[in-house]
Amino acid sequence: MERKSFQDMSCPVALALERVGEWWSILILRDASHGITRFDGFQKSLGISPNSLTRRLGALVEAGLLERRRYSERPPRDEYVLTEAGHAFQPVLTTLYAFGTKHFPPNEPNVRLVDKESGNDVDPLLIDRTTGHPIDEEHTTFMPGPSADDRLRAVLEWRNRQTS
């Protein structure tokens, strides 16, 4: 089955998924945020085939989320480090972590998100930088943007009537 491309859509979610929508890509970015940079490290952590890993690393480099850097000339070897955009993906990983921890908790957690100073577990919360309000259904909603088509406008307007 051929994968559908979202590159011509105007939705920010679709455009982000075009770059990181495959689960392997998200797990590679997770591992990169944990400090794994080398091909064999990703392969060992994920158990992914070399061909699949090569394709996904290349796609993440092309998308600007990872940068390929040569660390050995003989034999030629590269490492993959997060770019600014790759580091900006961290809140998405944190949100997925919080969602998974709450709704699909493993029997025994293999990783914890903790405050660096206190060492206490963190319960992530998205907030609006300007108001300080939580990003939740009580405080926020989606509204049509300038390029919204009639279908999207109708859906969002209906949704907002239902929740007000």
PDB file of C-alpha atoms in Angstrom, residues 25-155:
ATOM      1  CA  SER A  25      10.443   8.357  12.929  1.00  0.00           C
ATOM      2  CA  ILE A  26       8.913   9.454  16.221  1.00  0.00           C
ATOM      3  CA  LEU A  27      10.817   6.721  18.073  1.00  0.00           C
ATOM      4  CA  ILE A  28      14.063   7.739  16.332  1.00  0.00           C
ATOM      5  CA  LEU A  29      13.471  11.325  17.481  1.00  0.00           C
ATOM      6  CA  ARG A  30      12.754  10.023  20.988  1.00  0.00           C
ATOM      7  CA  ASP A  31      16.039   8.128  21.007  1.00  0.00           C
ATOM      8  CA  ALA A  32      17.908  11.131  19.599  1.00  0.00           C
ATOM      9  CA  SER A  33      16.477  13.263  22.417  1.00  0.00           C
ATOM     10  CA  HIS A  34      17.828  10.635  24.844  1.00  0.00           C
ATOM     11  CA  GLY A  35      21.297  11.104  23.342  1.00  0.00           C
ATOM     12  CA  ILE A  36      21.534   8.270  20.817  1.00  0.00           C
ATOM     13  CA  THR A  37      23.283   9.574  17.706  1.00  0.00           C
ATOM     14  CA  ARG A  38      24.775   6.592  15.895  1.00  0.00           C
ATOM     15  CA  PHE A  39      23.193   4.154  13.479  1.00  0.00           C
ATOM     16  CA  ASP A  40      24.042   1.095  15.553  1.00  0.00           C
ATOM     17  CA  GLY A  41      22.643   2.763  18.671  1.00  0.00           C
ATOM     18  CA  PHE A  42      19.307   3.434  16.975  1.00  0.00           C
ATOM     19  CA  GLN A  43      19.241  -0.072  15.539  1.00  0.00           C
ATOM     20  CA  LYS A  44      19.987  -1.687  18.899  1.00  0.00           C
ATOM     21  CA  SER A  45      17.422   0.443  20.742  1.00  0.00           C
ATOM     22  CA  LEU A  46      14.622  -0.039  18.222  1.00  0.00           C
ATOM     23  CA  GLY A  47      15.274  -3.448  16.676  1.00  0.00           C
ATOM     24  CA  ILE A  48      14.564  -1.895  13.266  1.00  0.00           C
ATOM     25  CA  SER A  49      15.976  -3.326  10.036  1.00  0.00           C
ATOM     26  CA  PRO A  50      19.016  -1.518   8.603  1.00  0.00           C
ATOM     27  CA  ASN A  51      17.164  -0.635   5.382  1.00  0.00           C
ATOM     28  CA  SER A  52      14.186   0.835   7.241  1.00  0.00           C
ATOM     29  CA  LEU A  53      16.457   2.759   9.595  1.00  0.00           C
ATOM     30  CA  THR A  54      18.501   4.149   6.688  1.00  0.00           C
ATOM     31  CA  ARG A  55      15.326   5.363   4.941  1.00  0.00           C
ATOM     32  CA  ARG A  56      13.884   6.957   8.049  1.00  0.00           C
ATOM     33  CA  LEU A  57      17.121   8.661   9.089  1.00  0.00           C
ATOM     34  CA  GLY A  58      17.411  10.055   5.555  1.00  0.00           C
ATOM     35  CA  ALA A  59      13.829  11.329   5.683  1.00  0.00           C
ATOM     36  CA  LEU A  60      14.415  13.000   9.067  1.00  0.00           C
ATOM     37  CA  VAL A  61      17.585  14.650   7.720  1.00  0.00           C
ATOM     38  CA  GLU A  62      15.697  15.814   4.621  1.00  0.00           C
ATOM     39  CA  ALA A  63      12.873  17.166   6.816  1.00  0.00           C
ATOM     40  CA  GLY A  64      15.416  19.178   8.825  1.00  0.00           C
ATOM     41  CA  LEU A  65      14.854  17.384  12.138  1.00  0.00           C
ATOM     42  CA  LEU A  66      18.219  15.616  12.218  1.00  0.00           C
ATOM     43  CA  GLU A  67      21.616  16.632  10.888  1.00  0.00           C
ATOM     44  CA  ARG A  68      24.085  14.069   9.553  1.00  0.00           C
ATOM     45  CA  ARG A  69      27.623  14.658  10.837  1.00  0.00           C
ATOM     46  CA  ARG A  70      30.695  12.647   9.920  1.00  0.00           C
ATOM     47  CA  TYR A  71      32.516  11.321  12.974  1.00  0.00           C
ATOM     48  CA  SER A  72      34.905   8.900  11.249  1.00  0.00           C
ATOM     49  CA  GLU A  73      36.617   9.023   7.880  1.00  0.00           C
ATOM     50  CA  ARG A  74      38.027   5.471   7.981  1.00  0.00           C
ATOM     51  CA  PRO A  75      35.667   3.816   7.686  1.00  0.00           C
ATOM     52  CA  PRO A  76      33.248   6.610   6.819  1.00  0.00           C
ATOM     53  CA  ARG A  77      30.685   6.855   9.620  1.00  0.00           C
ATOM     54  CA  ASP A  78      28.042   9.463  10.368  1.00  0.00           C
ATOM     55  CA  GLU A  79      26.072  10.360  13.438  1.00  0.00           C
ATOM     56  CA  TYR A  80      22.642  11.951  13.540  1.00  0.00           C
ATOM     57  CA  VAL A  81      22.058  14.890  15.859  1.00  0.00           C
ATOM     58  CA  LEU A  82      18.933  16.891  16.537  1.00  0.00           C
ATOM     59  CA  THR A  83      18.591  20.211  14.747  1.00  0.00           C
ATOM     60  CA  GLU A  84      16.736  23.190  16.201  1.00  0.00           C
ATOM     61  CA  ALA A  85      13.527  21.771  14.695  1.00  0.00           C
ATOM     62  CA  GLY A  86      14.370  18.366  16.184  1.00  0.00           C
ATOM     63  CA  HIS A  87      14.796  19.893  19.630  1.00  0.00           C
ATOM     64  CA  ALA A  88      11.490  21.742  19.140  1.00  0.00           C
ATOM     65  CA  PHE A  89       9.810  18.316  18.795  1.00  0.00           C
ATOM     66  CA  GLN A  90      10.557  17.597  22.479  1.00  0.00           C
ATOM     67  CA  PRO A  91       7.199  18.937  23.758  1.00  0.00           C
ATOM     68  CA  VAL A  92       5.417  16.561  21.356  1.00  0.00           C
ATOM     69  CA  LEU A  93       7.384  13.637  22.805  1.00  0.00           C
ATOM     70  CA  THR A  94       6.620  14.842  26.318  1.00  0.00           C
ATOM     71  CA  THR A  95       2.913  15.069  25.503  1.00  0.00           C
ATOM     72  CA  LEU A  96       2.942  11.559  23.990  1.00  0.00           C
ATOM     73  CA  TYR A  97       4.768  10.342  27.115  1.00  0.00           C
ATOM     74  CA  ALA A  98       2.122  11.898  29.382  1.00  0.00           C
ATOM     75  CA  PHE A  99      -0.720  10.517  27.251  1.00  0.00           C
ATOM     76  CA  GLY A 100       0.786   7.025  27.185  1.00  0.00           C
ATOM     77  CA  THR A 101       1.555   7.074  30.905  1.00  0.00           C
ATOM     78  CA  LYS A 102      -2.019   8.055  31.757  1.00  0.00           C
ATOM     79  CA  HIS A 103      -3.996   5.961  29.268  1.00  0.00           C
ATOM     80  CA  PHE A 104      -1.703   3.030  28.400  1.00  0.00           C
ATOM     81  CA  PRO A 105       0.702   2.655  31.318  1.00  0.00           C
ATOM     82  CA  PRO A 106       3.249  -0.136  31.120  1.00  0.00           C
ATOM     83  CA  ASN A 107       3.369  -2.643  33.973  1.00  0.00           C
ATOM     84  CA  GLU A 108       6.678  -1.143  35.088  1.00  0.00           C
ATOM     85  CA  PRO A 109       7.827   2.200  33.660  1.00  0.00           C
ATOM     86  CA  ASN A 110      11.234   2.096  32.003  1.00  0.00           C
ATOM     87  CA  VAL A 111      11.572   5.878  31.993  1.00  0.00           C
ATOM     88  CA  ARG A 112      10.336   8.714  34.187  1.00  0.00           C
ATOM     89  CA  LEU A 113      10.055  12.417  33.477  1.00  0.00           C
ATOM     90  CA  VAL A 114      11.448  14.252  36.492  1.00  0.00           C
ATOM     91  CA  ASP A 115      12.244  17.776  37.602  1.00  0.00           C
ATOM     92  CA  LYS A 116      16.030  18.290  37.390  1.00  0.00           C
ATOM     93  CA  GLU A 117      16.228  20.157  40.705  1.00  0.00           C
ATOM     94  CA  SER A 118      13.944  18.096  42.948  1.00  0.00           C
ATOM     95  CA  GLY A 119      14.025  14.732  41.190  1.00  0.00           C
ATOM     96  CA  ASN A 120      10.238  14.551  41.591  1.00  0.00           C
ATOM     97  CA  ASP A 121       8.065  13.120  38.842  1.00  0.00           C
ATOM     98  CA  VAL A 122       6.623  15.745  36.514  1.00  0.00           C
ATOM     99  CA  ASP A 123       2.984  15.820  35.399  1.00  0.00           C
ATOM    100  CA  PRO A 124       3.215  17.735  32.095  1.00  0.00           C
ATOM    101  CA  LEU A 125       0.666  20.432  31.304  1.00  0.00           C
ATOM    102  CA  LEU A 126       0.475  22.519  28.139  1.00  0.00           C
ATOM    103  CA  ILE A 127      -0.226  26.181  28.844  1.00  0.00           C
ATOM    104  CA  ASP A 128      -0.683  29.311  26.786  1.00  0.00           C
ATOM    105  CA  ARG A 129       2.414  31.471  27.050  1.00  0.00           C
ATOM    106  CA  THR A 130       0.382  34.712  27.131  1.00  0.00           C
ATOM    107  CA  THR A 131      -2.482  33.899  29.506  1.00  0.00           C
ATOM    108  CA  GLY A 132      -1.001  31.007  31.467  1.00  0.00           C
ATOM    109  CA  HIS A 133      -4.248  29.077  30.893  1.00  0.00           C
ATOM    110  CA  PRO A 134      -4.076  25.340  30.287  1.00  0.00           C
ATOM    111  CA  ILE A 135      -4.472  24.198  26.700  1.00  0.00           C
ATOM    112  CA  ASP A 136      -7.630  22.184  27.266  1.00  0.00           C
ATOM    113  CA  GLU A 137     -11.258  22.113  26.145  1.00  0.00           C
ATOM    114  CA  GLU A 138     -12.296  24.467  28.953  1.00  0.00           C
ATOM    115  CA  HIS A 139      -9.900  27.260  27.945  1.00  0.00           C
ATOM    116  CA  THR A 140      -9.177  26.846  24.236  1.00  0.00           C
ATOM    117  CA  THR A 141     -10.814  25.975  20.944  1.00  0.00           C
ATOM    118  CA  PHE A 142      -9.861  25.851  17.294  1.00  0.00           C
ATOM    119  CA  MET A 143     -11.236  28.589  15.034  1.00  0.00           C
ATOM    120  CA  PRO A 144     -11.059  28.752  11.233  1.00  0.00           C
ATOM    121  CA  GLY A 145      -7.961  30.463   9.887  1.00  0.00           C
ATOM    122  CA  PRO A 146      -7.708  32.677   6.803  1.00  0.00           C
ATOM    123  CA  SER A 147      -7.256  29.755   4.402  1.00  0.00           C
ATOM    124  CA  ALA A 148      -9.963  27.496   5.909  1.00  0.00           C
ATOM    125  CA  ASP A 149     -12.324  26.080   3.310  1.00  0.00           C
ATOM    126  CA  ASP A 150     -16.103  26.035   3.753  1.00  0.00           C
ATOM    127  CA  ARG A 151     -16.105  22.444   5.048  1.00  0.00           C
ATOM    128  CA  LEU A 152     -13.569  23.207   7.786  1.00  0.00           C
ATOM    129  CA  ARG A 153     -15.361  26.423   8.726  1.00  0.00           C
ATOM    130  CA  ALA A 154     -18.646  24.521   9.082  1.00  0.00           C
ATOM    131  CA  VAL A 155     -17.055  21.766  11.187  1.00  0.00           C
TER     132      VAL A 155
END
